mmCIF file of C-alpha atoms in Angstrom:
data_model
loop_
_atom_site.group_PDB
_atom_site.id
_atom_site.type_symbol
_atom_site.label_atom_id
_atom_site.label_comp_id
_atom_site.label_asym_id
_atom_site.label_seq_id
_atom_site.Cartn_x
_atom_site.Cartn_y
_atom_site.Cartn_z
ATOM 1 C CA UNK A 300 127.713 93.865 79.109
ATOM 2 C CA UNK A 301 124.419 95.989 78.861
ATOM 3 C CA UNK A 302 121.796 95.173 76.549
ATOM 4 C CA UNK A 303 118.885 96.864 75.695
ATOM 5 C CA UNK A 304 115.905 94.104 76.750
ATOM 6 C CA UNK A 305 112.441 93.808 74.450
ATOM 7 C CA UNK A 306 109.784 91.753 75.594
ATOM 8 C CA UNK A 307 107.578 89.918 74.413
ATOM 9 C CA UNK A 308 109.963 88.017 71.954
ATOM 10 C CA UNK A 309 106.743 87.319 69.731
ATOM 11 C CA UNK A 310 103.136 88.288 70.103
ATOM 12 C CA UNK A 311 100.057 87.689 68.459
ATOM 13 C CA UNK A 312 97.308 90.027 68.232
ATOM 14 C CA UNK A 313 93.727 90.065 66.317
ATOM 15 C CA UNK A 314 93.312 93.565 64.085
ATOM 16 C CA UNK A 315 92.201 96.287 65.724
ATOM 17 C CA UNK A 316 93.513 95.056 69.229
ATOM 18 C CA UNK A 317 95.873 97.910 70.934
ATOM 19 C CA UNK A 318 99.651 96.211 71.492
ATOM 20 C CA UNK A 319 102.082 97.412 73.880
ATOM 21 C CA UNK A 320 105.671 96.500 73.212
ATOM 22 C CA UNK A 321 108.095 97.113 75.723
ATOM 23 C CA UNK A 322 112.059 98.040 75.856
ATOM 24 C CA UNK A 323 114.043 98.433 79.328
ATOM 25 C CA UNK A 324 117.183 100.414 77.570
ATOM 26 C CA UNK A 325 120.612 100.707 79.157
ATOM 27 C CA UNK A 326 120.889 102.626 82.321
ATOM 28 C CA UNK A 327 122.893 105.046 81.607
ATOM 29 C CA UNK A 328 121.965 106.069 77.854
ATOM 30 C CA UNK A 329 119.571 109.019 76.983
ATOM 31 C CA UNK A 330 118.342 108.697 73.715
ATOM 32 C CA UNK A 331 115.898 106.090 72.984
ATOM 33 C CA UNK A 332 114.752 104.855 69.357
ATOM 34 C CA UNK A 333 112.310 102.731 67.924
ATOM 35 C CA UNK A 334 112.702 100.798 64.647
ATOM 36 C CA UNK A 335 110.750 98.027 62.703
ATOM 37 C CA UNK A 336 111.507 96.073 59.833
ATOM 38 C CA UNK A 337 108.905 94.168 57.943
ATOM 39 C CA UNK A 338 109.522 90.738 56.656
ATOM 40 C CA UNK A 339 112.105 91.002 53.406
ATOM 41 C CA UNK A 340 112.083 94.700 53.867
ATOM 42 C CA UNK A 341 114.732 97.064 55.659
ATOM 43 C CA UNK A 342 114.674 98.640 59.256
ATOM 44 C CA UNK A 343 112.889 101.649 58.911
ATOM 45 C CA UNK A 344 112.709 104.168 61.798
ATOM 46 C CA UNK A 345 109.634 105.188 63.550
ATOM 47 C CA UNK A 346 110.766 107.588 66.774
ATOM 48 C CA UNK A 347 113.664 109.151 68.776
ATOM 49 C CA UNK A 348 112.739 110.175 72.396
ATOM 50 C CA UNK A 349 115.008 112.192 74.487
ATOM 51 C CA UNK A 350 114.521 114.374 77.563
ATOM 52 C CA UNK A 351 110.872 112.447 78.299
ATOM 53 C CA UNK A 352 109.686 113.338 74.849
ATOM 54 C CA UNK A 353 109.291 112.621 71.218
ATOM 55 C CA UNK A 354 112.609 114.162 69.629
ATOM 56 C CA UNK A 355 111.785 113.044 65.887
ATOM 57 C CA UNK A 356 109.029 110.888 63.933
ATOM 58 C CA UNK A 357 108.994 109.558 60.836
ATOM 59 C CA UNK A 358 105.733 109.574 58.885
ATOM 60 C CA UNK A 359 105.078 105.960 59.356
ATOM 61 C CA UNK A 360 104.820 106.910 63.432
ATOM 62 C CA UNK A 361 100.805 108.256 62.970
ATOM 63 C CA UNK A 362 98.163 108.703 65.463
ATOM 64 C CA UNK A 363 97.811 105.044 66.163
ATOM 65 C CA UNK A 364 100.895 104.840 68.124
ATOM 66 C CA UNK A 365 102.642 106.345 71.248
ATOM 67 C CA UNK A 366 105.789 105.922 73.172
ATOM 68 C CA UNK A 367 105.909 106.192 76.981
ATOM 69 C CA UNK A 368 108.689 105.949 79.478
ATOM 70 C CA UNK A 369 106.207 105.355 82.266
ATOM 71 C CA UNK A 370 108.733 104.890 85.285
ATOM 72 C CA UNK A 371 112.291 105.671 84.236
ATOM 73 C CA UNK A 372 113.426 102.392 82.890
ATOM 74 C CA UNK A 373 111.199 101.236 80.701
ATOM 75 C CA UNK A 374 110.194 103.075 77.508
ATOM 76 C CA UNK A 375 107.179 101.316 75.443
ATOM 77 C CA UNK A 376 105.922 102.093 72.201
ATOM 78 C CA UNK A 377 102.367 101.615 71.633
ATOM 79 C CA UNK A 378 100.116 100.443 68.492
ATOM 80 C CA UNK A 379 96.146 101.569 69.505
ATOM 81 C CA UNK A 380 94.616 99.655 67.021
ATOM 82 C CA UNK A 381 96.285 97.052 65.125
ATOM 83 C CA UNK A 382 96.575 96.620 61.296
ATOM 84 C CA UNK A 383 97.345 93.915 59.715
ATOM 85 C CA UNK A 384 100.233 95.957 58.038
ATOM 86 C CA UNK A 385 101.942 96.578 61.311
ATOM 87 C CA UNK A 386 103.047 93.174 61.723
ATOM 88 C CA UNK A 387 106.659 93.223 61.889
ATOM 89 C CA UNK A 388 109.676 93.132 64.078
ATOM 90 C CA UNK A 389 110.117 96.072 66.155
ATOM 91 C CA UNK A 390 113.523 96.738 67.845
ATOM 92 C CA UNK A 391 113.835 99.104 70.589
ATOM 93 C CA UNK A 392 117.515 100.551 70.912
ATOM 94 C CA UNK A 393 118.861 103.253 72.829
ATOM 95 C CA UNK A 394 122.407 105.445 72.984
ATOM 96 C CA UNK A 395 124.218 107.606 74.797
ATOM 97 C CA UNK A 396 126.065 111.414 73.509
ATOM 98 C CA UNK A 397 129.172 110.484 72.796
ATOM 99 C CA UNK A 398 132.331 111.415 70.285
ATOM 100 C CA UNK A 399 131.105 111.277 67.083
ATOM 101 C CA UNK A 400 135.051 111.091 66.514
ATOM 102 C CA UNK A 401 135.100 107.740 68.203
ATOM 103 C CA UNK A 402 133.692 104.357 67.599
ATOM 104 C CA UNK A 403 130.194 104.619 68.893
ATOM 105 C CA UNK A 404 126.374 103.341 67.674
ATOM 106 C CA UNK A 405 123.300 102.187 68.856
ATOM 107 C CA UNK A 406 122.458 99.084 71.022
ATOM 108 C CA UNK A 407 119.976 97.358 69.609
ATOM 109 C CA UNK A 408 117.424 95.097 71.746
ATOM 110 C CA UNK A 409 116.439 91.588 69.858
ATOM 111 C CA UNK A 410 113.183 92.397 68.651
ATOM 112 C CA UNK A 411 109.716 91.801 69.371
ATOM 113 C CA UNK A 412 108.280 89.802 66.574
ATOM 114 C CA UNK A 413 104.553 91.251 66.197
ATOM 115 C CA UNK A 414 102.178 89.362 64.270
ATOM 116 C CA UNK A 415 98.340 90.936 63.253
ATOM 117 C CA UNK A 416 95.859 88.386 62.289
ATOM 118 C CA UNK B 57 113.722 107.993 47.491
ATOM 119 C CA UNK B 58 116.130 106.036 48.769
ATOM 120 C CA UNK B 59 118.292 108.118 50.726
ATOM 121 C CA UNK B 60 121.059 105.580 51.104
ATOM 122 C CA UNK B 61 121.978 102.658 48.512
ATOM 123 C CA UNK B 62 122.882 99.071 49.356
ATOM 124 C CA UNK B 63 123.385 97.911 45.575
ATOM 125 C CA UNK B 64 124.378 94.407 46.095
ATOM 126 C CA UNK B 65 121.530 92.179 47.675
ATOM 127 C CA UNK B 66 124.275 89.601 48.039
ATOM 128 C CA UNK B 67 127.602 88.365 48.401
ATOM 129 C CA UNK B 68 129.438 85.317 48.187
ATOM 130 C CA UNK B 69 133.272 85.075 49.613
ATOM 131 C CA UNK B 70 135.986 82.207 50.544
ATOM 132 C CA UNK B 71 136.665 82.135 54.380
ATOM 133 C CA UNK B 72 140.187 84.111 54.593
ATOM 134 C CA UNK B 73 139.285 86.310 51.829
ATOM 135 C CA UNK B 74 138.742 89.648 51.732
ATOM 136 C CA UNK B 75 134.905 91.065 51.927
ATOM 137 C CA UNK B 76 134.008 94.273 50.706
ATOM 138 C CA UNK B 77 130.221 95.538 51.062
ATOM 139 C CA UNK B 78 129.888 99.337 49.211
ATOM 140 C CA UNK B 79 126.567 101.573 50.757
ATOM 141 C CA UNK B 80 126.203 104.793 48.633
ATOM 142 C CA UNK B 81 124.287 107.924 49.744
ATOM 143 C CA UNK B 82 122.273 110.810 48.040
ATOM 144 C CA UNK B 83 122.327 113.515 51.310
ATOM 145 C CA UNK B 84 124.955 115.206 51.278
ATOM 146 C CA UNK B 85 124.040 116.566 54.594
ATOM 147 C CA UNK B 86 124.150 113.357 56.053
ATOM 148 C CA UNK B 87 127.841 113.630 58.254
ATOM 149 C CA UNK B 88 127.843 110.248 60.485
ATOM 150 C CA UNK B 89 127.831 106.395 58.916
ATOM 151 C CA UNK B 90 127.113 103.073 60.864
ATOM 152 C CA UNK B 91 127.498 99.537 59.901
ATOM 153 C CA UNK B 92 125.512 97.030 61.719
ATOM 154 C CA UNK B 93 125.298 93.025 60.982
ATOM 155 C CA UNK B 94 122.268 91.600 61.629
ATOM 156 C CA UNK B 95 121.814 87.755 61.910
ATOM 157 C CA UNK B 96 117.902 86.324 61.617
ATOM 158 C CA UNK B 97 115.488 86.869 64.393
ATOM 159 C CA UNK B 98 117.828 89.052 65.771
ATOM 160 C CA UNK B 99 118.506 92.689 66.492
ATOM 161 C CA UNK B 100 121.234 94.971 64.130
ATOM 162 C CA UNK B 101 124.253 95.142 66.320
ATOM 163 C CA UNK B 102 126.869 97.835 65.628
ATOM 164 C CA UNK B 103 129.768 97.569 64.203
ATOM 165 C CA UNK B 104 131.727 100.068 63.329
ATOM 166 C CA UNK B 105 131.186 104.284 62.451
ATOM 167 C CA UNK B 106 132.574 107.176 60.572
ATOM 168 C CA UNK B 107 132.555 110.257 61.139
ATOM 169 C CA UNK B 108 132.672 112.496 57.936
ATOM 170 C CA UNK B 109 135.488 114.052 59.289
ATOM 171 C CA UNK B 110 137.800 111.203 58.702
ATOM 172 C CA UNK B 111 138.289 108.968 55.444
ATOM 173 C CA UNK B 112 139.174 105.626 57.402
ATOM 174 C CA UNK B 113 138.311 103.791 60.379
ATOM 175 C CA UNK B 114 139.363 100.660 61.326
ATOM 176 C CA UNK B 115 138.381 98.257 64.069
ATOM 177 C CA UNK B 116 140.342 95.036 64.078
ATOM 178 C CA UNK B 117 139.045 92.917 61.164
ATOM 179 C CA UNK B 118 136.815 95.898 60.160
ATOM 180 C CA UNK B 119 137.907 98.891 58.259
ATOM 181 C CA UNK B 120 135.263 101.311 57.094
ATOM 182 C CA UNK B 121 136.365 104.056 54.332
ATOM 183 C CA UNK B 122 134.610 107.114 53.277
ATOM 184 C CA UNK B 123 134.607 108.952 49.947
ATOM 185 C CA UNK B 124 132.839 112.061 50.923
ATOM 186 C CA UNK B 125 133.285 113.543 47.093
ATOM 187 C CA UNK B 126 131.643 110.032 45.429
ATOM 188 C CA UNK B 127 128.983 109.913 48.734
ATOM 189 C CA UNK B 128 130.199 106.429 48.769
ATOM 190 C CA UNK B 129 131.634 104.327 51.778
ATOM 191 C CA UNK B 130 132.943 100.886 51.983
ATOM 192 C CA UNK B 131 133.173 97.588 54.610
ATOM 193 C CA UNK B 132 136.213 96.048 54.522
ATOM 194 C CA UNK B 133 136.688 92.432 56.256
ATOM 195 C CA UNK B 134 139.592 90.673 56.672
ATOM 196 C CA UNK B 135 140.141 87.703 56.818
ATOM 197 C CA UNK B 136 136.673 87.150 56.371
ATOM 198 C CA UNK B 137 135.098 84.341 58.504
ATOM 199 C CA UNK B 138 132.228 81.695 58.399
ATOM 200 C CA UNK B 139 130.835 83.688 61.698
ATOM 201 C CA UNK B 140 130.331 86.991 59.818
ATOM 202 C CA UNK B 141 127.778 85.549 57.525
ATOM 203 C CA UNK B 142 125.324 88.000 58.211
ATOM 204 C CA UNK B 143 122.553 90.831 56.778
ATOM 205 C CA UNK B 144 125.056 94.350 57.272
ATOM 206 C CA UNK B 145 123.693 97.471 57.001
ATOM 207 C CA UNK B 146 124.696 100.811 55.963
ATOM 208 C CA UNK B 147 122.906 103.487 57.842
ATOM 209 C CA UNK B 148 124.086 107.632 57.738
ATOM 210 C CA UNK B 149 122.585 110.474 60.038
ATOM 211 C CA UNK B 150 122.637 114.150 59.530
ATOM 212 C CA UNK B 151 124.390 114.745 63.320
ATOM 213 C CA UNK B 152 125.752 112.102 65.623
ATOM 214 C CA UNK B 153 122.573 111.184 67.683
ATOM 215 C CA UNK B 154 119.908 112.016 65.324
ATOM 216 C CA UNK B 155 117.746 108.998 63.858
ATOM 217 C CA UNK B 156 119.319 106.788 60.659
ATOM 218 C CA UNK B 157 118.241 106.179 57.364
ATOM 219 C CA UNK B 158 119.310 102.574 56.774
ATOM 220 C CA UNK B 159 119.980 100.726 53.505
ATOM 221 C CA UNK B 160 118.269 97.743 52.761
ATOM 222 C CA UNK B 161 121.312 95.696 53.679
ATOM 223 C CA UNK B 162 123.551 93.503 51.584
ATOM 224 C CA UNK B 163 123.696 89.483 52.420
ATOM 225 C CA UNK B 164 127.443 88.237 52.722
ATOM 226 C CA UNK B 165 127.913 84.677 52.889
ATOM 227 C CA UNK B 166 131.570 83.387 53.659
ATOM 228 C CA UNK B 167 132.382 80.063 52.511
ATOM 229 C CA UNK B 168 134.409 77.439 54.466
#
């Protein structure tokens, strides 16, 4: 079964450093997403990406964040200058446009646990 | 402002019995709903969806009911199995392919 792959599974970084989280979505999917879950809190939407541009972003997704699809297969999330509060599990997801009446949702990766120290 | 609410943080059910997970939403523009299951240290796994043109959708042991007038949906799992023990998230969106608003989750424990 196709899957969304995220690397690394765990990243530890010092406050103020830049991190890049990587995702390989399912190859025929057209929509890409980043979500995060701070420990003990709910899953939060960060950004959606379609047709090589951001289609929607939340207020969490400020100027410190950026996304890129550099080569047609990878989808990356960059945090320019990490803060302690960026520590969270970051999930990548992808989906294809489908019939809304059928059982269809997103495929999530297993996540990258980011720890900012 | 919680647009999607799951008021029960946890639920325990005996194996073989029915599990009913509830979700309420406030935004009447939501028209597409999903249930996800999540194990510790893993990403959410899609379970079942329903669009606002339906009031019920069934897939094996999982059935989702949608009541648009009360802005309520529920997930029924029959029969419950120990492997169903996980956190269940309800999510809603305005239109397919748009970002989802997740509820806070309900931890289901199925006891053998």
